[in-house]
Each structure stands twice: as structure tokens, then as C-alpha cells.
PDB file of C-alpha atoms in Angstrom:
ATOM      1  CA  UNK A   1     -67.586-110.146-133.400  1.00  0.00           C
ATOM      2  CA  UNK A   2     -67.183-113.273-135.500  1.00  0.00           C
ATOM      3  CA  UNK A   3     -70.180-114.864-137.223  1.00  0.00           C
ATOM      4  CA  UNK A   4     -70.607-118.494-137.784  1.00  0.00           C
ATOM      5  CA  UNK A   5     -70.690-119.568-141.478  1.00  0.00           C
ATOM      6  CA  UNK A   6     -74.032-121.303-141.542  1.00  0.00           C
ATOM      7  CA  UNK A   7     -75.948-118.664-139.451  1.00  0.00           C
ATOM      8  CA  UNK A   8     -75.866-115.002-139.032  1.00  0.00           C
ATOM      9  CA  UNK A   9     -75.735-115.368-135.194  1.00  0.00           C
ATOM     10  CA  UNK A  10     -72.649-114.292-133.303  1.00  0.00           C
ATOM     11  CA  UNK A  11     -70.420-117.147-132.117  1.00  0.00           C
ATOM     12  CA  UNK A  12     -70.887-117.828-128.295  1.00  0.00           C
ATOM     13  CA  UNK A  13     -67.966-119.305-126.426  1.00  0.00           C
ATOM     14  CA  UNK A  14     -69.038-121.776-123.805  1.00  0.00           C
ATOM     15  CA  UNK A  15     -65.605-122.915-122.655  1.00  0.00           C
ATOM     16  CA  UNK A  16     -63.846-119.908-121.257  1.00  0.00           C
ATOM     17  CA  UNK A  17     -61.053-120.970-118.842  1.00  0.00           C
ATOM     18  CA  UNK A  18     -59.180-118.193-116.914  1.00  0.00           C
ATOM     19  CA  UNK A  19     -55.440-118.556-117.158  1.00  0.00           C
ATOM     20  CA  UNK A  20     -53.509-119.259-114.026  1.00  0.00           C
ATOM     21  CA  UNK A  21     -49.800-119.123-113.193  1.00  0.00           C
ATOM     22  CA  UNK A  22     -47.023-116.700-113.888  1.00  0.00           C
ATOM     23  CA  UNK A  23     -47.231-116.516-117.682  1.00  0.00           C
ATOM     24  CA  UNK A  24     -48.029-113.032-119.124  1.00  0.00           C
ATOM     25  CA  UNK A  25     -50.111-112.610-122.325  1.00  0.00           C
ATOM     26  CA  UNK A  26     -50.319-108.811-122.031  1.00  0.00           C
ATOM     27  CA  UNK A  27     -47.884-105.874-121.845  1.00  0.00           C
ATOM     28  CA  UNK A  28     -47.743-105.975-118.041  1.00  0.00           C
ATOM     29  CA  UNK A  29     -49.350-107.299-114.943  1.00  0.00           C
ATOM     30  CA  UNK A  30     -51.961-104.488-114.681  1.00  0.00           C
ATOM     31  CA  UNK A  31     -53.333-105.458-118.104  1.00  0.00           C
ATOM     32  CA  UNK A  32     -53.112-109.175-117.371  1.00  0.00           C
ATOM     33  CA  UNK A  33     -55.008-108.801-114.071  1.00  0.00           C
ATOM     34  CA  UNK A  34     -57.923-107.133-115.892  1.00  0.00           C
ATOM     35  CA  UNK A  35     -57.970-109.859-118.522  1.00  0.00           C
ATOM     36  CA  UNK A  36     -57.914-112.559-115.941  1.00  0.00           C
ATOM     37  CA  UNK A  37     -60.870-110.803-113.941  1.00  0.00           C
ATOM     38  CA  UNK A  38     -62.970-110.775-117.158  1.00  0.00           C
ATOM     39  CA  UNK A  39     -62.084-114.450-117.872  1.00  0.00           C
ATOM     40  CA  UNK A  40     -62.934-115.438-114.248  1.00  0.00           C
ATOM     41  CA  UNK A  41     -66.354-113.737-114.669  1.00  0.00           C
ATOM     42  CA  UNK A  42     -67.043-115.495-117.954  1.00  0.00           C
ATOM     43  CA  UNK A  43     -65.820-118.861-116.576  1.00  0.00           C
ATOM     44  CA  UNK A  44     -68.235-118.674-113.566  1.00  0.00           C
ATOM     45  CA  UNK A  45     -71.253-117.253-115.316  1.00  0.00           C
ATOM     46  CA  UNK A  46     -74.434-119.280-115.140  1.00  0.00           C
ATOM     47  CA  UNK A  47     -75.877-118.064-118.420  1.00  0.00           C
ATOM     48  CA  UNK A  48     -72.918-116.844-120.469  1.00  0.00           C
ATOM     49  CA  UNK A  49     -74.932-115.418-123.277  1.00  0.00           C
ATOM     50  CA  UNK A  50     -76.659-113.023-120.884  1.00  0.00           C
ATOM     51  CA  UNK A  51     -73.541-111.961-119.092  1.00  0.00           C
ATOM     52  CA  UNK A  52     -72.950-108.252-119.210  1.00  0.00           C
ATOM     53  CA  UNK A  53     -69.562-106.869-117.957  1.00  0.00           C
ATOM     54  CA  UNK A  54     -69.464-103.232-117.244  1.00  0.00           C
ATOM     55  CA  UNK A  55     -66.103-101.382-117.261  1.00  0.00           C
ATOM     56  CA  UNK A  56     -64.843 -98.056-116.024  1.00  0.00           C
ATOM     57  CA  UNK A  57     -61.962 -96.314-114.486  1.00  0.00           C
ATOM     58  CA  UNK A  58     -61.393 -95.693-110.836  1.00  0.00           C
TER      59      UNK A  58
END
């Protein structure tokens, strides 16, 4: 978690854009799909600072 220099509050990203297209940023498509799902959730959140994403396996 990065802290801003002037305050001790965590930095909140308001401009999250899910990547589209055939470019991989991860080891494989399984990992890339999870990353894109998280990015899509953050991109479409109404109040990003209150967004909670739960994870699991299954």
C-alpha cells in the first residue's frame, strides 16, 4: 500500500481501466483473466474507496 507524501492516507486510484485485447501482462491466460475481472470490477464501481472484492478458489 503506497502512502501519499503529504498525508498518511493510502493513495486511491480513481482511473482504473481494464485492458482489452490479446496482450498478456501475466504468465498465462488464466492469470490474465483474473486480473481483468478485478479491473472490470474496479472500473465499474460506483464508490471505488468502498469496493470490497472477495477471493477464493473453486
